[in-house]
DNA sequence: CCCTCCCCTGGAAACGATTCCATGCGCTTT
DNA sequence: AAAGCGCATGGAATCGTTTCCAGGGGAGGG
């Protein structure tokens, strides 16, 4: 009754009156086993509640059958969707997924990576935050790495799956300019001195192509955190009552823009148009619903996992896999009307 | 240069000129090692990029150093928050977390559980969906299980961490009744024939205590999925133009209620008040912001993990751990005014 | 000065699986 | 009928650790 330990392959072999090699063959599917014998083994296993141990197998095969996934934050809707994509793909390929959140901290990311290497995962998918050196070291020791959603400067040789952020921002800018907007605020630039991100560059480039001058005062930096986002949005909208549209480079920034606009009693889109990158669930629940660029988070995760586990051969060739974005027009952006004085801002 | 394989403890031992037992002692921290020897071992390990293999260690110690986490859906904000809590706690205890999503499918859940047992996880945390039998079997073979957010009927012996859903719903009902509402719709009842959930029971009980009759026609069932939620909300609001408030038993149902109300041109809260269980991010972004009951998702995850890994002794005693909820009043519920005919519904 | 005790240390046996290799048997082929 | 082939099977080595056990050597006390 009281089984002292979980049954091992040896117990099953003894119970079925066969050698352990035969039991192994039955469970791993390799080699050939007589039908009667197989049945006897399975019966014994069922009787003993036997489950092959992944540790024993992994030791021998030198693969753990799992992959690691490092995201900045699992509660972020974009990340969550990406995780779901990875899980979906991993499931079809029979691998499990060790997930952890680095919260944008390079040290933490390195720690997690270390742990994953120790676990001998078959590969790692990451939205990297940290130091290129850590990743270079890991790539040397560990199996294989795929970056998702973003890359690390200096590590272009690591295969990656990205959204076409530049294209998304471009379509957004074209849309806003098409509506007549000229003074467009950009929330989410890089800190002064840091290299501008893909989205900021796309914003500047597209405005340039459309012959709209870039007002540096309207391009405001913000870390991807709620407080920083709110501060940035509040700063922009209070400082410059003349902006007619705000382009938020992420959903946190979009959220901040919406809240600040409400705080300042600005009507959307009558007083200010708002649009953002990342079509998260609440965009549709907003009033008015928010125009956004949808990035295929789930597909990114799925493709990254495929790239990691299935397309090992094709990997790394031809640069990053880029998936298209889609402009979802809702009601938060309006055509520019004759300038109307805003209610008492400042 | 080209290392053919990742270094093993044997390689390090050879390089450092010591026995493998000594290397093991250095890395596992057990036993005593001379300072000079330790330094030599560490140097050799660094040189060879050695990382102890969790597979070898796990085989010997019969613990993998990881736990499993089964949620219905990682993209659900509540689940995501709970996952974050588990990750935070697991991190402090030095365990990794294998996450998977069962999507409410018992078969899938059983599969995942099987896989986790195979991986020899040190324990499993689950928001269970499935058959009690599977869990009973797993609990026998595998280490230990903790349920989070919900329990399975017939498995009360499994330790669990829950939110005080009943209390949350009660406070919501009291709030709505206090505002004067009498015809309150409840979205998210159990299907006809199924046992009513905690929230539905709390809804009925509280109304009873407040001497408000329960109109069965206003208690509508819905599976926790977007389409079902929308159908339920649309059905309720179209069928009964006389409901003055809607209590949604989950954020998906709340979302549906908001969208349907907008669709029907009902003003919130003038024509209908809306409140829901689960204070997700968009509740504040809504216009008007939604009154909701906040459930401590992150704490639930954290406590569940603690219970699983740290409080093994205390586990199972004294029934489920119940964490308090909090009523967050925003602008979506108003005092009942004189009945006013609604614009052309039906 | 010798005996003890303790601290380091190395050898070797697990842990639970996979897999190579050898063996025995029944069947076809010449 | 003998040889040969292939399938089914068991034994044993191996994967990378931990850990028990025993041995060697230095220090301190009698």
XYZ file of C-alpha atoms in Angstrom, chain A residues 145-146 156-160 307-308 311-321:
20
model
C 19.515 31.382 -28.049
C 16.828 33.215 -29.961
C 23.423 40.566 -34.552
C 24.522 36.991 -35.074
C 21.890 35.747 -32.632
C 18.785 34.727 -34.536
C 15.747 36.805 -33.714
C 13.168 28.886 -34.857
C 14.813 27.638 -31.714
C 14.529 25.338 -37.840
C 17.925 24.885 -36.291
C 19.371 24.599 -39.760
C 17.859 27.738 -41.167
C 18.707 29.677 -38.083
C 20.774 32.776 -38.182
C 20.676 33.027 -41.918
C 19.152 35.988 -43.575
C 18.949 38.115 -40.459
C 15.991 38.591 -38.171
C 12.544 37.276 -38.942
